[in-house]
Amino acid sequence: MTRRRQIYEGKAKILYEGPEPGTIIQYFKDDATAFNAEKKGTINGKGVINNRISEHVFTRLAQIGIPTHFIRRLNMREQLVRQVEIIPIEVVVRNVAAGSICKRLGLEEGVQLPHTLIEYYFKDDALGDPLVSEEHIACFNWASPEEMQDMASMAIRINDFMAGMFAGIDIRLVDFKLEFGRIFDGDYSRVILADEISPDGCRLWDIKSGEKLDKDRFRRDLGGEEEAYQEVARRLGLLNGEDNGPGEVLDMDAHRGRMRGKSPKPTK
Ligand code: TMP
Ligand code: ASP
């Protein structure tokens, strides 16, 4: 059996060559980083949960007509996706003031914004992903005006859908980050949603208590990050056999039992 080729290792995922041309396997790690990888750690079981949450969200988004890279989940930590050329822009959608916007503009965390804000960050770790304007994006040709239009309109539709989905399980969707990629068809290219949507890249607060159910638990040393990620999966109906679709049941206790004593490295 040949070992598959690793294409890229990021902070939270590893990408491998897929079984067919134009496909990629995304392997979800338990590694967590914050503040541009100044802070590093692990959240046990995070990769398994994010794989499942992202599958769920991307599948639901496809059902409302958002084109995505997701093809299917392969196993507990891996999913098959379409290969794209990642657009080097992180699209952040904010409904409520939190995180960097509070620091930058002196806002109080938790204040509802007058309307939904879209921000763009240039994806460059060495520069610490700086906030940029549409003018910068056009000037340096990181994305075309048509691509910007497509990303913005998809971001708004995704926000409307996800805000409703999370409100239905008593979670306030504070903000989140999206990444998009290009797929090519002859001389033409189009933009589809890529990367992942999980508590790593969203702020999710319990509607009643305000409790944080996302990576801010890790970023801010609040503790309980494993439980928070599991709680999001549980409320989405993804734990213990509900709405599991193809593949195995996401039973974290059984998974821990199987993983005990084994290397967490992907095998093939
Ligand atoms: P921020 O408040 O730090 O700018 O983050 C806004 C949202 O985007 C938050 O939900 C976390 C997410 N995010 C990422 O997923 N990756 C990143 O590199 C950054 C800066 C933010
Ligand atoms: N910026 C990412 C986050 O905090 C991770 C990192 O910067 O290392 O979500």
JSON list of C-alpha atoms in Angstrom, two decimals, residues 127-261:
[
{"chain": "A", "resi": 127, "resn": "LEU", "atom": "CA", "xyz": [2.07, 39.55, 8.84]},
{"chain": "A", "resi": 128, "resn": "GLY", "atom": "CA", "xyz": [-0.44, 38.29, 11.45]},
{"chain": "A", "resi": 129, "resn": "ASP", "atom": "CA", "xyz": [-3.42, 38.33, 9.03]},
{"chain": "A", "resi": 130, "resn": "PRO", "atom": "CA", "xyz": [-3.92, 42.13, 8.86]},
{"chain": "A", "resi": 131, "resn": "LEU", "atom": "CA", "xyz": [-7.35, 43.73, 8.42]},
{"chain": "A", "resi": 132, "resn": "VAL", "atom": "CA", "xyz": [-7.63, 45.05, 4.85]},
{"chain": "A", "resi": 133, "resn": "SER", "atom": "CA", "xyz": [-10.23, 46.99, 2.88]},
{"chain": "A", "resi": 134, "resn": "GLU", "atom": "CA", "xyz": [-11.86, 46.12, -0.43]},
{"chain": "A", "resi": 135, "resn": "GLU", "atom": "CA", "xyz": [-9.57, 48.77, -1.93]},
{"chain": "A", "resi": 136, "resn": "HIS", "atom": "CA", "xyz": [-6.48, 46.81, -0.83]},
{"chain": "A", "resi": 137, "resn": "ILE", "atom": "CA", "xyz": [-7.96, 43.60, -2.21]},
{"chain": "A", "resi": 138, "resn": "ALA", "atom": "CA", "xyz": [-8.62, 45.27, -5.58]},
{"chain": "A", "resi": 139, "resn": "CYS", "atom": "CA", "xyz": [-5.28, 47.11, -5.62]},
{"chain": "A", "resi": 140, "resn": "PHE", "atom": "CA", "xyz": [-3.22, 43.96, -5.05]},
{"chain": "A", "resi": 141, "resn": "ASN", "atom": "CA", "xyz": [-5.58, 41.78, -7.08]},
{"chain": "A", "resi": 142, "resn": "TRP", "atom": "CA", "xyz": [-6.09, 39.19, -4.31]},
{"chain": "A", "resi": 143, "resn": "ALA", "atom": "CA", "xyz": [-9.64, 38.71, -5.58]},
{"chain": "A", "resi": 144, "resn": "SER", "atom": "CA", "xyz": [-11.57, 40.15, -8.54]},
{"chain": "A", "resi": 145, "resn": "PRO", "atom": "CA", "xyz": [-14.58, 42.47, -8.08]},
{"chain": "A", "resi": 146, "resn": "GLU", "atom": "CA", "xyz": [-16.88, 39.60, -9.18]},
{"chain": "A", "resi": 147, "resn": "GLU", "atom": "CA", "xyz": [-15.29, 37.25, -6.65]},
{"chain": "A", "resi": 148, "resn": "MET", "atom": "CA", "xyz": [-15.70, 39.90, -3.92]},
{"chain": "A", "resi": 149, "resn": "GLN", "atom": "CA", "xyz": [-19.37, 40.22, -4.84]},
{"chain": "A", "resi": 150, "resn": "ASP", "atom": "CA", "xyz": [-19.84, 36.43, -4.72]},
{"chain": "A", "resi": 151, "resn": "MET", "atom": "CA", "xyz": [-18.04, 36.09, -1.37]},
{"chain": "A", "resi": 152, "resn": "ALA", "atom": "CA", "xyz": [-19.99, 38.93, 0.24]},
{"chain": "A", "resi": 153, "resn": "SER", "atom": "CA", "xyz": [-23.37, 37.69, -0.93]},
{"chain": "A", "resi": 154, "resn": "MET", "atom": "CA", "xyz": [-22.60, 34.12, 0.16]},
{"chain": "A", "resi": 155, "resn": "ALA", "atom": "CA", "xyz": [-21.31, 35.37, 3.52]},
{"chain": "A", "resi": 156, "resn": "ILE", "atom": "CA", "xyz": [-24.63, 37.17, 4.19]},
{"chain": "A", "resi": 157, "resn": "ARG", "atom": "CA", "xyz": [-26.70, 34.13, 3.18]},
{"chain": "A", "resi": 158, "resn": "ILE", "atom": "CA", "xyz": [-24.50, 31.86, 5.31]},
{"chain": "A", "resi": 159, "resn": "ASN", "atom": "CA", "xyz": [-24.88, 34.23, 8.27]},
{"chain": "A", "resi": 160, "resn": "ASP", "atom": "CA", "xyz": [-28.68, 34.37, 7.92]},
{"chain": "A", "resi": 161, "resn": "PHE", "atom": "CA", "xyz": [-28.88, 30.59, 7.74]},
{"chain": "A", "resi": 162, "resn": "MET", "atom": "CA", "xyz": [-26.43, 29.87, 10.56]},
{"chain": "A", "resi": 163, "resn": "ALA", "atom": "CA", "xyz": [-27.84, 32.53, 12.89]},
{"chain": "A", "resi": 164, "resn": "GLY", "atom": "CA", "xyz": [-31.24, 30.81, 12.58]},
{"chain": "A", "resi": 165, "resn": "MET", "atom": "CA", "xyz": [-29.79, 27.32, 12.90]},
{"chain": "A", "resi": 166, "resn": "PHE", "atom": "CA", "xyz": [-27.93, 28.23, 16.10]},
{"chain": "A", "resi": 167, "resn": "ALA", "atom": "CA", "xyz": [-30.81, 30.30, 17.54]},
{"chain": "A", "resi": 168, "resn": "GLY", "atom": "CA", "xyz": [-32.91, 27.13, 17.22]},
{"chain": "A", "resi": 169, "resn": "ILE", "atom": "CA", "xyz": [-30.55, 25.40, 19.69]},
{"chain": "A", "resi": 170, "resn": "ASP", "atom": "CA", "xyz": [-30.26, 28.42, 22.03]},
{"chain": "A", "resi": 171, "resn": "ILE", "atom": "CA", "xyz": [-26.91, 29.61, 20.70]},
{"chain": "A", "resi": 172, "resn": "ARG", "atom": "CA", "xyz": [-26.13, 33.20, 19.70]},
{"chain": "A", "resi": 173, "resn": "LEU", "atom": "CA", "xyz": [-23.97, 33.40, 16.58]},
{"chain": "A", "resi": 174, "resn": "VAL", "atom": "CA", "xyz": [-21.66, 36.27, 17.53]},
{"chain": "A", "resi": 175, "resn": "ASP", "atom": "CA", "xyz": [-19.17, 36.12, 14.64]},
{"chain": "A", "resi": 176, "resn": "PHE", "atom": "CA", "xyz": [-17.39, 33.66, 12.38]},
{"chain": "A", "resi": 177, "resn": "LYS", "atom": "CA", "xyz": [-14.69, 33.36, 9.74]},
{"chain": "A", "resi": 178, "resn": "LEU", "atom": "CA", "xyz": [-15.08, 31.94, 6.23]},
{"chain": "A", "resi": 179, "resn": "GLU", "atom": "CA", "xyz": [-12.59, 30.99, 3.54]},
{"chain": "A", "resi": 180, "resn": "PHE", "atom": "CA", "xyz": [-13.38, 30.63, -0.12]},
{"chain": "A", "resi": 181, "resn": "GLY", "atom": "CA", "xyz": [-11.58, 28.97, -3.02]},
{"chain": "A", "resi": 182, "resn": "ARG", "atom": "CA", "xyz": [-11.60, 29.00, -6.80]},
{"chain": "A", "resi": 183, "resn": "ILE", "atom": "CA", "xyz": [-12.39, 26.02, -8.97]},
{"chain": "A", "resi": 184, "resn": "PHE", "atom": "CA", "xyz": [-11.50, 26.14, -12.62]},
{"chain": "A", "resi": 185, "resn": "ASP", "atom": "CA", "xyz": [-13.51, 25.03, -15.62]},
{"chain": "A", "resi": 186, "resn": "GLY", "atom": "CA", "xyz": [-11.58, 25.77, -18.77]},
{"chain": "A", "resi": 187, "resn": "ASP", "atom": "CA", "xyz": [-10.98, 29.51, -18.94]},
{"chain": "A", "resi": 188, "resn": "TYR", "atom": "CA", "xyz": [-13.53, 30.22, -16.24]},
{"chain": "A", "resi": 189, "resn": "SER", "atom": "CA", "xyz": [-13.33, 29.99, -12.48]},
{"chain": "A", "resi": 190, "resn": "ARG", "atom": "CA", "xyz": [-15.96, 30.21, -9.80]},
{"chain": "A", "resi": 191, "resn": "VAL", "atom": "CA", "xyz": [-15.88, 30.72, -6.07]},
{"chain": "A", "resi": 192, "resn": "ILE", "atom": "CA", "xyz": [-17.02, 28.08, -3.59]},
{"chain": "A", "resi": 193, "resn": "LEU", "atom": "CA", "xyz": [-16.97, 27.89, 0.20]},
{"chain": "A", "resi": 194, "resn": "ALA", "atom": "CA", "xyz": [-13.89, 26.02, 1.51]},
{"chain": "A", "resi": 195, "resn": "ASP", "atom": "CA", "xyz": [-11.99, 25.25, 4.75]},
{"chain": "A", "resi": 196, "resn": "GLU", "atom": "CA", "xyz": [-14.29, 24.43, 7.70]},
{"chain": "A", "resi": 197, "resn": "ILE", "atom": "CA", "xyz": [-17.03, 25.87, 9.89]},
{"chain": "A", "resi": 198, "resn": "SER", "atom": "CA", "xyz": [-16.63, 24.82, 13.52]},
{"chain": "A", "resi": 199, "resn": "PRO", "atom": "CA", "xyz": [-16.27, 26.30, 17.01]},
{"chain": "A", "resi": 200, "resn": "ASP", "atom": "CA", "xyz": [-12.61, 26.99, 16.10]},
{"chain": "A", "resi": 201, "resn": "GLY", "atom": "CA", "xyz": [-13.66, 29.82, 13.78]},
{"chain": "A", "resi": 202, "resn": "CYS", "atom": "CA", "xyz": [-16.99, 30.93, 15.24]},
{"chain": "A", "resi": 203, "resn": "ARG", "atom": "CA", "xyz": [-18.01, 32.69, 18.45]},
{"chain": "A", "resi": 204, "resn": "LEU", "atom": "CA", "xyz": [-20.98, 30.83, 19.88]},
{"chain": "A", "resi": 205, "resn": "TRP", "atom": "CA", "xyz": [-22.61, 31.99, 23.12]},
{"chain": "A", "resi": 206, "resn": "ASP", "atom": "CA", "xyz": [-25.36, 30.24, 25.03]},
{"chain": "A", "resi": 207, "resn": "ILE", "atom": "CA", "xyz": [-28.39, 32.51, 24.54]},
{"chain": "A", "resi": 208, "resn": "LYS", "atom": "CA", "xyz": [-29.50, 32.47, 28.17]},
{"chain": "A", "resi": 209, "resn": "SER", "atom": "CA", "xyz": [-26.29, 32.30, 30.21]},
{"chain": "A", "resi": 210, "resn": "GLY", "atom": "CA", "xyz": [-23.91, 33.94, 27.71]},
{"chain": "A", "resi": 211, "resn": "GLU", "atom": "CA", "xyz": [-21.50, 31.05, 28.30]},
{"chain": "A", "resi": 212, "resn": "LYS", "atom": "CA", "xyz": [-18.86, 30.76, 25.58]},
{"chain": "A", "resi": 213, "resn": "LEU", "atom": "CA", "xyz": [-19.07, 27.53, 23.56]},
{"chain": "A", "resi": 214, "resn": "ASP", "atom": "CA", "xyz": [-16.11, 28.09, 21.23]},
{"chain": "A", "resi": 215, "resn": "LYS", "atom": "CA", "xyz": [-12.35, 28.51, 20.96]},
{"chain": "A", "resi": 216, "resn": "ASP", "atom": "CA", "xyz": [-12.37, 31.61, 23.18]},
{"chain": "A", "resi": 217, "resn": "ARG", "atom": "CA", "xyz": [-12.40, 29.09, 26.08]},
{"chain": "A", "resi": 218, "resn": "PHE", "atom": "CA", "xyz": [-8.90, 28.09, 24.93]},
{"chain": "A", "resi": 219, "resn": "ARG", "atom": "CA", "xyz": [-7.77, 31.57, 23.84]},
{"chain": "A", "resi": 220, "resn": "ARG", "atom": "CA", "xyz": [-8.72, 33.09, 27.20]},
{"chain": "A", "resi": 221, "resn": "ASP", "atom": "CA", "xyz": [-7.78, 30.13, 29.45]},
{"chain": "A", "resi": 222, "resn": "LEU", "atom": "CA", "xyz": [-11.37, 29.64, 30.59]},
{"chain": "A", "resi": 223, "resn": "GLY", "atom": "CA", "xyz": [-11.11, 25.83, 30.66]},
{"chain": "A", "resi": 224, "resn": "GLY", "atom": "CA", "xyz": [-13.85, 23.41, 29.64]},
{"chain": "A", "resi": 225, "resn": "GLU", "atom": "CA", "xyz": [-13.11, 23.66, 25.92]},
{"chain": "A", "resi": 226, "resn": "GLU", "atom": "CA", "xyz": [-13.65, 19.91, 25.26]},
{"chain": "A", "resi": 227, "resn": "GLU", "atom": "CA", "xyz": [-17.05, 20.07, 26.92]},
{"chain": "A", "resi": 228, "resn": "ALA", "atom": "CA", "xyz": [-17.99, 23.26, 25.06]},
{"chain": "A", "resi": 229, "resn": "TYR", "atom": "CA", "xyz": [-17.26, 21.75, 21.62]},
{"chain": "A", "resi": 230, "resn": "GLN", "atom": "CA", "xyz": [-19.16, 18.61, 22.61]},
{"chain": "A", "resi": 231, "resn": "GLU", "atom": "CA", "xyz": [-22.10, 20.69, 23.78]},
{"chain": "A", "resi": 232, "resn": "VAL", "atom": "CA", "xyz": [-22.36, 22.38, 20.37]},
{"chain": "A", "resi": 233, "resn": "ALA", "atom": "CA", "xyz": [-22.28, 18.96, 18.66]},
{"chain": "A", "resi": 234, "resn": "ARG", "atom": "CA", "xyz": [-24.84, 17.60, 21.13]},
{"chain": "A", "resi": 235, "resn": "ARG", "atom": "CA", "xyz": [-27.25, 20.49, 20.57]},
{"chain": "A", "resi": 236, "resn": "LEU", "atom": "CA", "xyz": [-26.91, 20.05, 16.80]},
{"chain": "A", "resi": 237, "resn": "GLY", "atom": "CA", "xyz": [-28.00, 16.41, 17.35]},
{"chain": "A", "resi": 238, "resn": "LEU", "atom": "CA", "xyz": [-24.65, 14.99, 16.24]},
{"chain": "A", "resi": 239, "resn": "LEU", "atom": "CA", "xyz": [-23.72, 12.92, 19.30]},
{"chain": "A", "resi": 240, "resn": "ASN", "atom": "CA", "xyz": [-24.65, 9.34, 20.03]},
{"chain": "A", "resi": 241, "resn": "GLY", "atom": "CA", "xyz": [-26.36, 8.27, 16.90]},
{"chain": "A", "resi": 242, "resn": "GLU", "atom": "CA", "xyz": [-28.73, 11.13, 16.04]},
{"chain": "A", "resi": 243, "resn": "ASP", "atom": "CA", "xyz": [-28.59, 12.39, 12.43]},
{"chain": "A", "resi": 244, "resn": "ASN", "atom": "CA", "xyz": [-25.31, 10.63, 11.72]},
{"chain": "A", "resi": 245, "resn": "GLY", "atom": "CA", "xyz": [-25.78, 9.92, 8.06]},
{"chain": "A", "resi": 246, "resn": "PRO", "atom": "CA", "xyz": [-23.17, 7.66, 6.48]},
{"chain": "A", "resi": 247, "resn": "GLY", "atom": "CA", "xyz": [-20.12, 6.77, 8.53]},
{"chain": "A", "resi": 248, "resn": "GLU", "atom": "CA", "xyz": [-19.94, 5.84, 12.14]},
{"chain": "A", "resi": 249, "resn": "VAL", "atom": "CA", "xyz": [-21.74, 7.11, 15.18]},
{"chain": "A", "resi": 250, "resn": "LEU", "atom": "CA", "xyz": [-19.93, 9.94, 16.91]},
{"chain": "A", "resi": 251, "resn": "ASP", "atom": "CA", "xyz": [-19.64, 8.41, 20.33]},
{"chain": "A", "resi": 252, "resn": "MET", "atom": "CA", "xyz": [-16.80, 10.22, 22.08]},
{"chain": "A", "resi": 253, "resn": "ASP", "atom": "CA", "xyz": [-16.52, 7.72, 24.94]},
{"chain": "A", "resi": 254, "resn": "ALA", "atom": "CA", "xyz": [-16.15, 4.79, 22.57]},
{"chain": "A", "resi": 255, "resn": "HIS", "atom": "CA", "xyz": [-13.74, 6.85, 20.48]},
{"chain": "A", "resi": 256, "resn": "ARG", "atom": "CA", "xyz": [-11.57, 7.64, 23.51]},
{"chain": "A", "resi": 257, "resn": "GLY", "atom": "CA", "xyz": [-11.49, 3.93, 24.36]},
{"chain": "A", "resi": 258, "resn": "ARG", "atom": "CA", "xyz": [-10.33, 3.07, 20.84]},
{"chain": "A", "resi": 259, "resn": "MET", "atom": "CA", "xyz": [-7.73, 5.84, 20.79]},
{"chain": "A", "resi": 260, "resn": "ARG", "atom": "CA", "xyz": [-6.19, 5.00, 24.16]},
{"chain": "A", "resi": 261, "resn": "GLY", "atom": "CA", "xyz": [-2.59, 4.00, 23.67]}
]
